[in-house]
CSV table of C-alpha atoms and ligand atoms in Angstrom, one decimal:
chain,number,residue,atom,x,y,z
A,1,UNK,CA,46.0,-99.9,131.9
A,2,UNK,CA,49.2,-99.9,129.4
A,3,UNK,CA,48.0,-99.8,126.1
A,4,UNK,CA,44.6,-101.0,125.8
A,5,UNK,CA,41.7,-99.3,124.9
A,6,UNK,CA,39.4,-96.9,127.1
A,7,UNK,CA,35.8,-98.7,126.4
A,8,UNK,CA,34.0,-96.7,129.2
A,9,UNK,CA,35.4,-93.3,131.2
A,10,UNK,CA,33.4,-91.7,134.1
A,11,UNK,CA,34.8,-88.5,134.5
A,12,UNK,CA,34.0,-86.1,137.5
A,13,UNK,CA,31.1,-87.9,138.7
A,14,UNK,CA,28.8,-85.6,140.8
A,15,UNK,CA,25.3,-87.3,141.9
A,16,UNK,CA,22.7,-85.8,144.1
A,17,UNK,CA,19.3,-86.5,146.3
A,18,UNK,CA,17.2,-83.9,146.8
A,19,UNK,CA,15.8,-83.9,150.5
A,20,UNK,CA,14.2,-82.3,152.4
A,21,UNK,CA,16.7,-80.8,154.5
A,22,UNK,CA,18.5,-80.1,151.0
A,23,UNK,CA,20.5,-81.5,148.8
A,24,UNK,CA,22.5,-85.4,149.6
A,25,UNK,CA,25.6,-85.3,147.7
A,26,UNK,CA,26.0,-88.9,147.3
A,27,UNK,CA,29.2,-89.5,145.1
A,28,UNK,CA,31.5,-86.7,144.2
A,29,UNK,CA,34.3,-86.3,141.8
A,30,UNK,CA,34.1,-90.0,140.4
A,31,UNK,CA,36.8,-90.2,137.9
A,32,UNK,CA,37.8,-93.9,136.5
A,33,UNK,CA,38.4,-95.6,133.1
A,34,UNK,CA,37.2,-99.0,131.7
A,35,UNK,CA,40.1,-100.5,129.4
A,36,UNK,CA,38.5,-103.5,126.6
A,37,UNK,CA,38.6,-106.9,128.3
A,38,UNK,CA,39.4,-105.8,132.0
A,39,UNK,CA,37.9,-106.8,135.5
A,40,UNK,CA,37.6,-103.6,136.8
A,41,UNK,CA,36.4,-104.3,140.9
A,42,UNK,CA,34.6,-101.6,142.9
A,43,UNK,CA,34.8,-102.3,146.4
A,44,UNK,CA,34.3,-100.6,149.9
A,45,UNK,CA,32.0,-101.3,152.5
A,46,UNK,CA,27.6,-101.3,152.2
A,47,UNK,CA,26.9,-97.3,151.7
A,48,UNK,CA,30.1,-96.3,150.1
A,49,UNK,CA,28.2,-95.5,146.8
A,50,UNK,CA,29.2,-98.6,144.3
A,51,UNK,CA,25.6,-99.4,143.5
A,52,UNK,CA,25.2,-96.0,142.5
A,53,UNK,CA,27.6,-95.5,140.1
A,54,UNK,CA,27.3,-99.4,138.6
A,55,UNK,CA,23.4,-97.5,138.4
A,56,UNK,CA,25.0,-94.1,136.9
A,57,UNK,CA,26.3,-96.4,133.9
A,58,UNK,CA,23.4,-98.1,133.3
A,59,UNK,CA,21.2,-95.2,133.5
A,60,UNK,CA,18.7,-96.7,135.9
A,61,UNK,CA,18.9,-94.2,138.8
A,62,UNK,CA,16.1,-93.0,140.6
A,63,UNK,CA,13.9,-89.5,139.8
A,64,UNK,CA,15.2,-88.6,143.2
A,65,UNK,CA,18.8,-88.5,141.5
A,66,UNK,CA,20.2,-86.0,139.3
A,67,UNK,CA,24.4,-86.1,138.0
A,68,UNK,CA,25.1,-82.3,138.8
A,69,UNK,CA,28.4,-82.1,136.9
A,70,UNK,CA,30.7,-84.7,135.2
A,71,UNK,CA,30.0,-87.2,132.7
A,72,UNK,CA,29.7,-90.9,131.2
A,73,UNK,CA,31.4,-91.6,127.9
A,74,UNK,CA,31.4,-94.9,126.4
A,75,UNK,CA,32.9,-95.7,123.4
A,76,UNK,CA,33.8,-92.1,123.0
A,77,UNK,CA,30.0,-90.5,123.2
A,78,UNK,CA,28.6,-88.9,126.3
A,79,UNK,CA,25.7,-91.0,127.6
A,80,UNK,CA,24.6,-89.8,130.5
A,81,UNK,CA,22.4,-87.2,128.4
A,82,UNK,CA,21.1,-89.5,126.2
A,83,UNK,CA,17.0,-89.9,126.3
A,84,UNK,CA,15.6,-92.9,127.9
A,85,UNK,CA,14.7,-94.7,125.0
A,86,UNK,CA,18.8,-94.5,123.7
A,87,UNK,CA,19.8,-95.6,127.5
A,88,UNK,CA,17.6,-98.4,127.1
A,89,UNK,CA,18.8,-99.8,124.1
A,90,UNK,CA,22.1,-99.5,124.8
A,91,UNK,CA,21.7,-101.8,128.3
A,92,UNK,CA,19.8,-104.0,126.4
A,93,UNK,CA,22.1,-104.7,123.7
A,94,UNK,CA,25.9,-103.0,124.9
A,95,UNK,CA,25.7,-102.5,129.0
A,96,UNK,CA,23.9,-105.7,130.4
A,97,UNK,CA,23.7,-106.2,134.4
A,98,UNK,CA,24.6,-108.9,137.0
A,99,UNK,CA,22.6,-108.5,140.1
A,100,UNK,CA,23.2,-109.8,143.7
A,101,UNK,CA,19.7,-111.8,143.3
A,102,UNK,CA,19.3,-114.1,140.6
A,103,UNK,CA,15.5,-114.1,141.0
A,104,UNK,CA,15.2,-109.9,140.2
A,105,UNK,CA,16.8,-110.5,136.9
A,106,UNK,CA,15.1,-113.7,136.2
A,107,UNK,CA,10.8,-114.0,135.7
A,108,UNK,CA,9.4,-117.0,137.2
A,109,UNK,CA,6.2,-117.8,135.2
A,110,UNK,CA,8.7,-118.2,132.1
A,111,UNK,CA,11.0,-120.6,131.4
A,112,UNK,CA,14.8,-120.3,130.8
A,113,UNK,CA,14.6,-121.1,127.4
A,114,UNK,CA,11.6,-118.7,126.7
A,115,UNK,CA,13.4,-115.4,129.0
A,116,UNK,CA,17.0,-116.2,127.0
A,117,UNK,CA,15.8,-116.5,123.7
A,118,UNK,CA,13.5,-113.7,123.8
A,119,UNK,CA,16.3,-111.7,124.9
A,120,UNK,CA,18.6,-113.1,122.0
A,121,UNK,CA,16.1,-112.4,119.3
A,122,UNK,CA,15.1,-108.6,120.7
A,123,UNK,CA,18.7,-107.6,119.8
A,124,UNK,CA,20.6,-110.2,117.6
A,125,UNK,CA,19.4,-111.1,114.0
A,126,UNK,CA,19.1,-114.4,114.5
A,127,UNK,CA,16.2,-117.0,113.7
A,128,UNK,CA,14.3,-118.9,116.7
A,129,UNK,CA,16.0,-122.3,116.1
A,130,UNK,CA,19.3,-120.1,115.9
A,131,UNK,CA,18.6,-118.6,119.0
A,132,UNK,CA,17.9,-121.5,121.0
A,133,UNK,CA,21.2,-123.1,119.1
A,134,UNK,CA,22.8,-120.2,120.9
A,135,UNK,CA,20.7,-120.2,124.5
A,136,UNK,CA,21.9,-124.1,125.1
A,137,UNK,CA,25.5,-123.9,123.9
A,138,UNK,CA,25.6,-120.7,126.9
A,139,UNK,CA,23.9,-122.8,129.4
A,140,UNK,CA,26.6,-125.3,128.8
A,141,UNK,CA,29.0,-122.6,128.7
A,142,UNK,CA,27.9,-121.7,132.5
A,143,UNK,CA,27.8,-125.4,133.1
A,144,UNK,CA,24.8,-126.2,133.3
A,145,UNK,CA,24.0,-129.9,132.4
A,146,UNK,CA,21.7,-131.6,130.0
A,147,UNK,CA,21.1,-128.1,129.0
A,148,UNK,CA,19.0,-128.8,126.3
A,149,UNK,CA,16.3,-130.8,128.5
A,150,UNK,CA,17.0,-128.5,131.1
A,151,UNK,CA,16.3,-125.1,129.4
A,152,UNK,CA,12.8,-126.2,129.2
A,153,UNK,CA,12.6,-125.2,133.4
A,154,UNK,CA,11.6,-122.6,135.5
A,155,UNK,CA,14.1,-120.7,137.5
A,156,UNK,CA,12.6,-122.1,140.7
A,157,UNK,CA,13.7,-125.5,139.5
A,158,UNK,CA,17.2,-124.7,139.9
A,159,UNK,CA,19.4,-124.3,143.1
A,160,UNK,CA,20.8,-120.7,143.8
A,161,UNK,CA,24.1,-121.0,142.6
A,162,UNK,CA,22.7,-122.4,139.1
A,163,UNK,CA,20.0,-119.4,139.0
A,164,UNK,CA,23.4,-117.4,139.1
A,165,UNK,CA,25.2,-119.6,136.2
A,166,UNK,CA,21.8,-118.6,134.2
A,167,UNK,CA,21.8,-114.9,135.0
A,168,UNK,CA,25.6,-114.8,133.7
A,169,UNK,CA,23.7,-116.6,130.6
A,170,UNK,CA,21.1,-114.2,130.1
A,171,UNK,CA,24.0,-111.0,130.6
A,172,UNK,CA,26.1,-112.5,128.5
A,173,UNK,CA,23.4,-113.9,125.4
A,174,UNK,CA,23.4,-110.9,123.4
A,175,UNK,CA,27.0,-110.2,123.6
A,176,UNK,CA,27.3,-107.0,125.3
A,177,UNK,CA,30.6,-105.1,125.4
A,178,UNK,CA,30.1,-104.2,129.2
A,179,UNK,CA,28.6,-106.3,131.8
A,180,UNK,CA,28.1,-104.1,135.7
A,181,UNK,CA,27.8,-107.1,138.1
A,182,UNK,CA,26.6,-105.9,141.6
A,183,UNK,CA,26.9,-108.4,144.1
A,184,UNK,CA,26.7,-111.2,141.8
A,185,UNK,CA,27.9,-114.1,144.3
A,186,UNK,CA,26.8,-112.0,147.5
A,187,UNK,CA,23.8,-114.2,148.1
A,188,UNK,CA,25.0,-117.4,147.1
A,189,UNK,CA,26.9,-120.0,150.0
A,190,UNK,CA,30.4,-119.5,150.2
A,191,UNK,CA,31.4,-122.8,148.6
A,192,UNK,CA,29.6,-121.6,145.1
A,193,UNK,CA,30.7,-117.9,145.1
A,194,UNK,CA,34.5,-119.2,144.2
A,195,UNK,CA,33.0,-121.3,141.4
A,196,UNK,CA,30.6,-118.5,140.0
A,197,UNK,CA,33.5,-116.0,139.9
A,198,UNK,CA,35.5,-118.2,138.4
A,199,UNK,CA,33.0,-119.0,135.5
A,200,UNK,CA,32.3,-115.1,135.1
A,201,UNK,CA,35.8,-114.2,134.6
A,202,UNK,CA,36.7,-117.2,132.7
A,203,UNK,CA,33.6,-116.1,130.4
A,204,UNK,CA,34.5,-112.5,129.5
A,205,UNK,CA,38.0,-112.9,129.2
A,206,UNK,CA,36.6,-115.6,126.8
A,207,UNK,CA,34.3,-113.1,125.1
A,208,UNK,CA,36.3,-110.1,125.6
A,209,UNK,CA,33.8,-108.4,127.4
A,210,UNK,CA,34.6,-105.7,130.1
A,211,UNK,CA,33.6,-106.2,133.5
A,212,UNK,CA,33.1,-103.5,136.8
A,213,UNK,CA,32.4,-105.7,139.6
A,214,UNK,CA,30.7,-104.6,142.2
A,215,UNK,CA,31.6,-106.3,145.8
A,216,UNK,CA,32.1,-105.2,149.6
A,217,UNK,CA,35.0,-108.2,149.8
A,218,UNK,CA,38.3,-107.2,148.9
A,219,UNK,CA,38.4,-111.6,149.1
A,220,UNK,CA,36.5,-111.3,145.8
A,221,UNK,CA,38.7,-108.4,144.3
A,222,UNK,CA,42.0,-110.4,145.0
A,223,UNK,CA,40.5,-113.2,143.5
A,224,UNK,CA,39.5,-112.0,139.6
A,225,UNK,CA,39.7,-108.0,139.1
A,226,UNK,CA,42.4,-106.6,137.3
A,227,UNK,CA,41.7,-103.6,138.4
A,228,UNK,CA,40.5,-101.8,141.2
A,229,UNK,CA,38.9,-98.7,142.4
A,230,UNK,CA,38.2,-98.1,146.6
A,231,UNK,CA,35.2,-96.3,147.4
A,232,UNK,CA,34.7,-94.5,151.3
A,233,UNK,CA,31.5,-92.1,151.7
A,234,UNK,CA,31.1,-91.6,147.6
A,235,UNK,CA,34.9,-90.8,146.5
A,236,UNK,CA,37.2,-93.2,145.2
A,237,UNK,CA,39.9,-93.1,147.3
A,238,UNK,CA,42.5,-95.3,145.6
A,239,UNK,CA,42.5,-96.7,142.3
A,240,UNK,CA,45.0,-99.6,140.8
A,241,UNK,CA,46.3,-102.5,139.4
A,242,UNK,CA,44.8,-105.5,141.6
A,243,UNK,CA,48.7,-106.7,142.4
A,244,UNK,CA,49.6,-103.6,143.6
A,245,UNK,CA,46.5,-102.8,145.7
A,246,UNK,CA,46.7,-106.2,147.7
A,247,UNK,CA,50.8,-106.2,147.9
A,248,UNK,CA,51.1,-102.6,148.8
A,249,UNK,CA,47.5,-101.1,149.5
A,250,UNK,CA,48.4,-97.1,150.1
A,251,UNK,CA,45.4,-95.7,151.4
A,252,UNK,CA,44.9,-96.7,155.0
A,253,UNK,CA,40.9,-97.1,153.7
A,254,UNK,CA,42.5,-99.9,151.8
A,255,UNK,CA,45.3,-100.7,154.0
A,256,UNK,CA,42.0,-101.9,156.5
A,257,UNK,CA,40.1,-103.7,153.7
A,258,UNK,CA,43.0,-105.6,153.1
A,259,UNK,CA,43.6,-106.8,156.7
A,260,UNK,CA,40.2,-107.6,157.2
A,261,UNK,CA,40.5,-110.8,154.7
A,262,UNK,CA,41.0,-113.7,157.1
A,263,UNK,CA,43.8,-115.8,155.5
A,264,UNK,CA,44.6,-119.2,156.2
A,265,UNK,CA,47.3,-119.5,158.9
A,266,UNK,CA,47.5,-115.9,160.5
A,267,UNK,CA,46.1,-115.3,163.5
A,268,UNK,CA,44.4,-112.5,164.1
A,269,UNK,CA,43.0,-109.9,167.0
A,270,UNK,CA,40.3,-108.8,165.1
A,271,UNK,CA,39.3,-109.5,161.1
A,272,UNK,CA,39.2,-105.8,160.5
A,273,UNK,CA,41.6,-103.6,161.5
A,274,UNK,CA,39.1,-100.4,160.8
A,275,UNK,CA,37.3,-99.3,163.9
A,276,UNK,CA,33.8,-97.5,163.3
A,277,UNK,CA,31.3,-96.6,161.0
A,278,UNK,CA,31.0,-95.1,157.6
A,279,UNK,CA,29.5,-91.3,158.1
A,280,UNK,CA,26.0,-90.9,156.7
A,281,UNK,CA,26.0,-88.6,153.8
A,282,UNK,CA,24.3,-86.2,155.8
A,283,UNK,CA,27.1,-86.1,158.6
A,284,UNK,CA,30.4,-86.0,156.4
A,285,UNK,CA,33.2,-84.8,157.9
A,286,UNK,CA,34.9,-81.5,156.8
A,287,UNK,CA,38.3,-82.6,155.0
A,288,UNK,CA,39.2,-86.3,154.1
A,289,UNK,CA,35.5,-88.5,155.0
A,290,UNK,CA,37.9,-91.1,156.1
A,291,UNK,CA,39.9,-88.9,159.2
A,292,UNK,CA,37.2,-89.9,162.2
A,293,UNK,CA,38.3,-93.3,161.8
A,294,UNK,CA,42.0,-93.5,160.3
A,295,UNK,CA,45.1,-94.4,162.4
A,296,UNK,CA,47.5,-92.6,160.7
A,297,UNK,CA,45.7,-89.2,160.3
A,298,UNK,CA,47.7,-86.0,161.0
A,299,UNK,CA,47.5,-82.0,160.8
A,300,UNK,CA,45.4,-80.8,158.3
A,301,UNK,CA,43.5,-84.0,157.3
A,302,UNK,CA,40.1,-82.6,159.1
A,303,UNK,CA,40.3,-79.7,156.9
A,304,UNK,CA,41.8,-80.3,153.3
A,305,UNK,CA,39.8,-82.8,151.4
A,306,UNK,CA,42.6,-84.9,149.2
A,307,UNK,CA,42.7,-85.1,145.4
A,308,UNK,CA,43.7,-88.4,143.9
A,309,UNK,CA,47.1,-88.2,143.3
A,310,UNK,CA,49.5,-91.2,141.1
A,311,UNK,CA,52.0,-93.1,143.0
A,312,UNK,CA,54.4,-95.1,141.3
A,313,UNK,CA,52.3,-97.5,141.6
A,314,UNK,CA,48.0,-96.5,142.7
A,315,UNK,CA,46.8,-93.2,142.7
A,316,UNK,CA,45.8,-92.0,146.1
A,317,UNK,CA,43.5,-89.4,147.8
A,318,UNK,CA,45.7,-89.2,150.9
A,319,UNK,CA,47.2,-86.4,152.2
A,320,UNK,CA,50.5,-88.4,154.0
A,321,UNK,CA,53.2,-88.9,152.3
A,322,UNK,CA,52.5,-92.4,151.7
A,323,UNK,CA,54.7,-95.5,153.0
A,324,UNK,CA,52.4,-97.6,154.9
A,325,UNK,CA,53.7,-100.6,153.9
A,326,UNK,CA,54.9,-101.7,157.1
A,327,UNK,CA,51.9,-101.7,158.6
A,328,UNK,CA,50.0,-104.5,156.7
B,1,LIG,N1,17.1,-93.1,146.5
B,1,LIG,C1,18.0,-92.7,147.4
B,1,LIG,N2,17.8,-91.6,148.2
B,1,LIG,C2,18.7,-91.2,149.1
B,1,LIG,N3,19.8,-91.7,149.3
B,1,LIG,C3,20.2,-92.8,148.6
B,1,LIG,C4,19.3,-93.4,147.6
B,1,LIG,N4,19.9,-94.5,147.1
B,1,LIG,C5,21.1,-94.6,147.7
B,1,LIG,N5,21.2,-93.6,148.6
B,1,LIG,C6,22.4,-93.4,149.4
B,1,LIG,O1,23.6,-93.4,148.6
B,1,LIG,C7,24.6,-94.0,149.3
B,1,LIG,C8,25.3,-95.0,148.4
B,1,LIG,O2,24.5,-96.0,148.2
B,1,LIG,P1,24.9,-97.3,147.3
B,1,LIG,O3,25.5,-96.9,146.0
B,1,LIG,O4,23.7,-98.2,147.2
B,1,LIG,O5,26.0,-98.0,148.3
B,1,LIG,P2,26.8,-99.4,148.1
B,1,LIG,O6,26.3,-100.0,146.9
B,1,LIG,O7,28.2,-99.0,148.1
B,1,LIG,O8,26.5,-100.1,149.4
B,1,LIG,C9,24.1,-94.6,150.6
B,1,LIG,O9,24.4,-93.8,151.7
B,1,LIG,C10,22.6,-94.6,150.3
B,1,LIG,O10,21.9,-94.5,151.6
B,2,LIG,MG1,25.3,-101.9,146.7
């Protein structure tokens, strides 16, 4: 993080379902920053409890949720406890959203020039000709061409990966100062998800915007995050600079993510190197969630949970003394 400015902390991070057979304690004790300007990636496999906090920080969880202790502060004021009409206007205008499907975020009976510069004029004081000045020059921006003929279409009239480009668009039109993508290239084919990355980092470092992207491939974190934070079972379990994560991954939840991108030229046994299952939330195991499954666990690890702790270089919720390098 060095010197640059905390835009966003979640600090202690409890969330909860309430069920019948009590109550789900679905992420506990998230604590991470958001520095100005950085790609901060979220990653760990389907269940792990990304969504939910990408949802904490918009404020669009479900009535079955509830945060029972810790808290959201952007920009240096809690707002978690803010009413729903102050959470909406802030994800409006400062917190916009990148989802997996281009086709939630986008309405099909309008067309892309009448969804972007709606948007535009709901939050920036601009004039119509003004906003659609600004809607074109951002659908060249994301590359689309002939934008201003082409801004006249409906979303169905453009291929997935160009939906995607338009999304980015529409996130990016009022100039928030945080954008949560969940997923963003998940559904597209694998020979547009480089090029959609690509565009969305180049993008926000252009704008200066601050990015937590949400993603199950650590492929995808190695590729445009600055930062990253590993989730297992609703904890982060380490937290780091992207460099140090993929050269010297310290947590052996990690440690398997990492091994599980195929690269070009190794053979391997087996992509992934982690055997098993996530727990459900209602079966965690006592101590560290990750022990049922980790290859280097030892005495103790069933019974004391582990608190992040910094390294010299990732902080790690680990109770070895860490030097697992040799086993990547
Ligand atoms: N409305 C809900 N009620 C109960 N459990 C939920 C609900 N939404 C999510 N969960 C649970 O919370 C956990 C984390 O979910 P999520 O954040 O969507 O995971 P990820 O995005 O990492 O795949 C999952 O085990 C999921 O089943
Ligand atoms: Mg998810």
């Amino acid at each position: 993080m060095d010197d640059k400015q905390v835009i966003l902390s979640v600090k202690g991070l409890c969330l909860e379902f309430s069920h019948r057979k009590g109550a789900i304690k679905a992420l506990r004790d998230i604590s991470f920053d958001m520095c100005q300007g950085e790609i901060l990636g979220v990653v760990g496999e389907s269940g792990a409890g990304k969504s939910l906090t990408g949802s904490a920080i918009m404020g669009l969880l479900d009535d079955s949720a509830a945060i029972t202790a810790g808290e959201i502060v952007y920009q240096g004021q809690r707002i978690d406890n803010l009413d729903d009409a102050s959470r909406q206007a802030l994800r409006g205008k400062e917190i916009s959203a990148i989802f997996q499907d281009p086709l939630t975020s986008l309405n099909p009976v309008l067309t892309i020039e009448e969804q972007l510069t709606e948007t535009i004029l709901t939050h920036l004081p601009l004039s119509q000709s003004e906003a659609l000045e600004k809607a074109i020059a951002l659908l060249e921006e994301v590359g689309i061409a002939q934008a201003a003929e082409r801004i006249k279409q409906y979303p169905h009239q453009f291929s997935g990966g160009m939906r995607q480009r338009i999304v980015i668009a529409l996130a990016l039109c009022v100039d928030p100062f945080i954008v949560i993508a969940d997923e963003p290239t998940t559904a597209l084919d694998v020979s547009v998800q480089s090029q959609v990355l690509q565009l969305l980092k180049r993008l926000c470092k252009q704008h200066g915007t601050t990015v937590m992207l949400v993603t199950h491939d650590m492929g995808v974190i190695a590729e445009v995050c600055d930062r990253v934070a590993v989730m297992y079972a609703g904890e982060v379990v380490e937290i780091g600079k992207v460099h140090d994560i993929v050269k010297h991954p310290q947590h052996p939840y990690t440690v398997g993510l990492m091994d599980s991108i195929p690269r070009i030229g190794v053979r391997k046994k087996r992509l992934s190197q982690i055997s098993g299952s996530m727990p459900r939330l209602t079966e965690l195991p006592c101590g560290c969630k990750f022990h049922p499954r980790c290859q280097f666990k030892q005495f103790g690890c069933d019974t004391t949970t582990p608190c992040l702790k910094q390294t010299t270089t990732t902080a790690v919720a680990c109770l070895r003394d860490i030097s697992i390098e040799e086993h990547i």
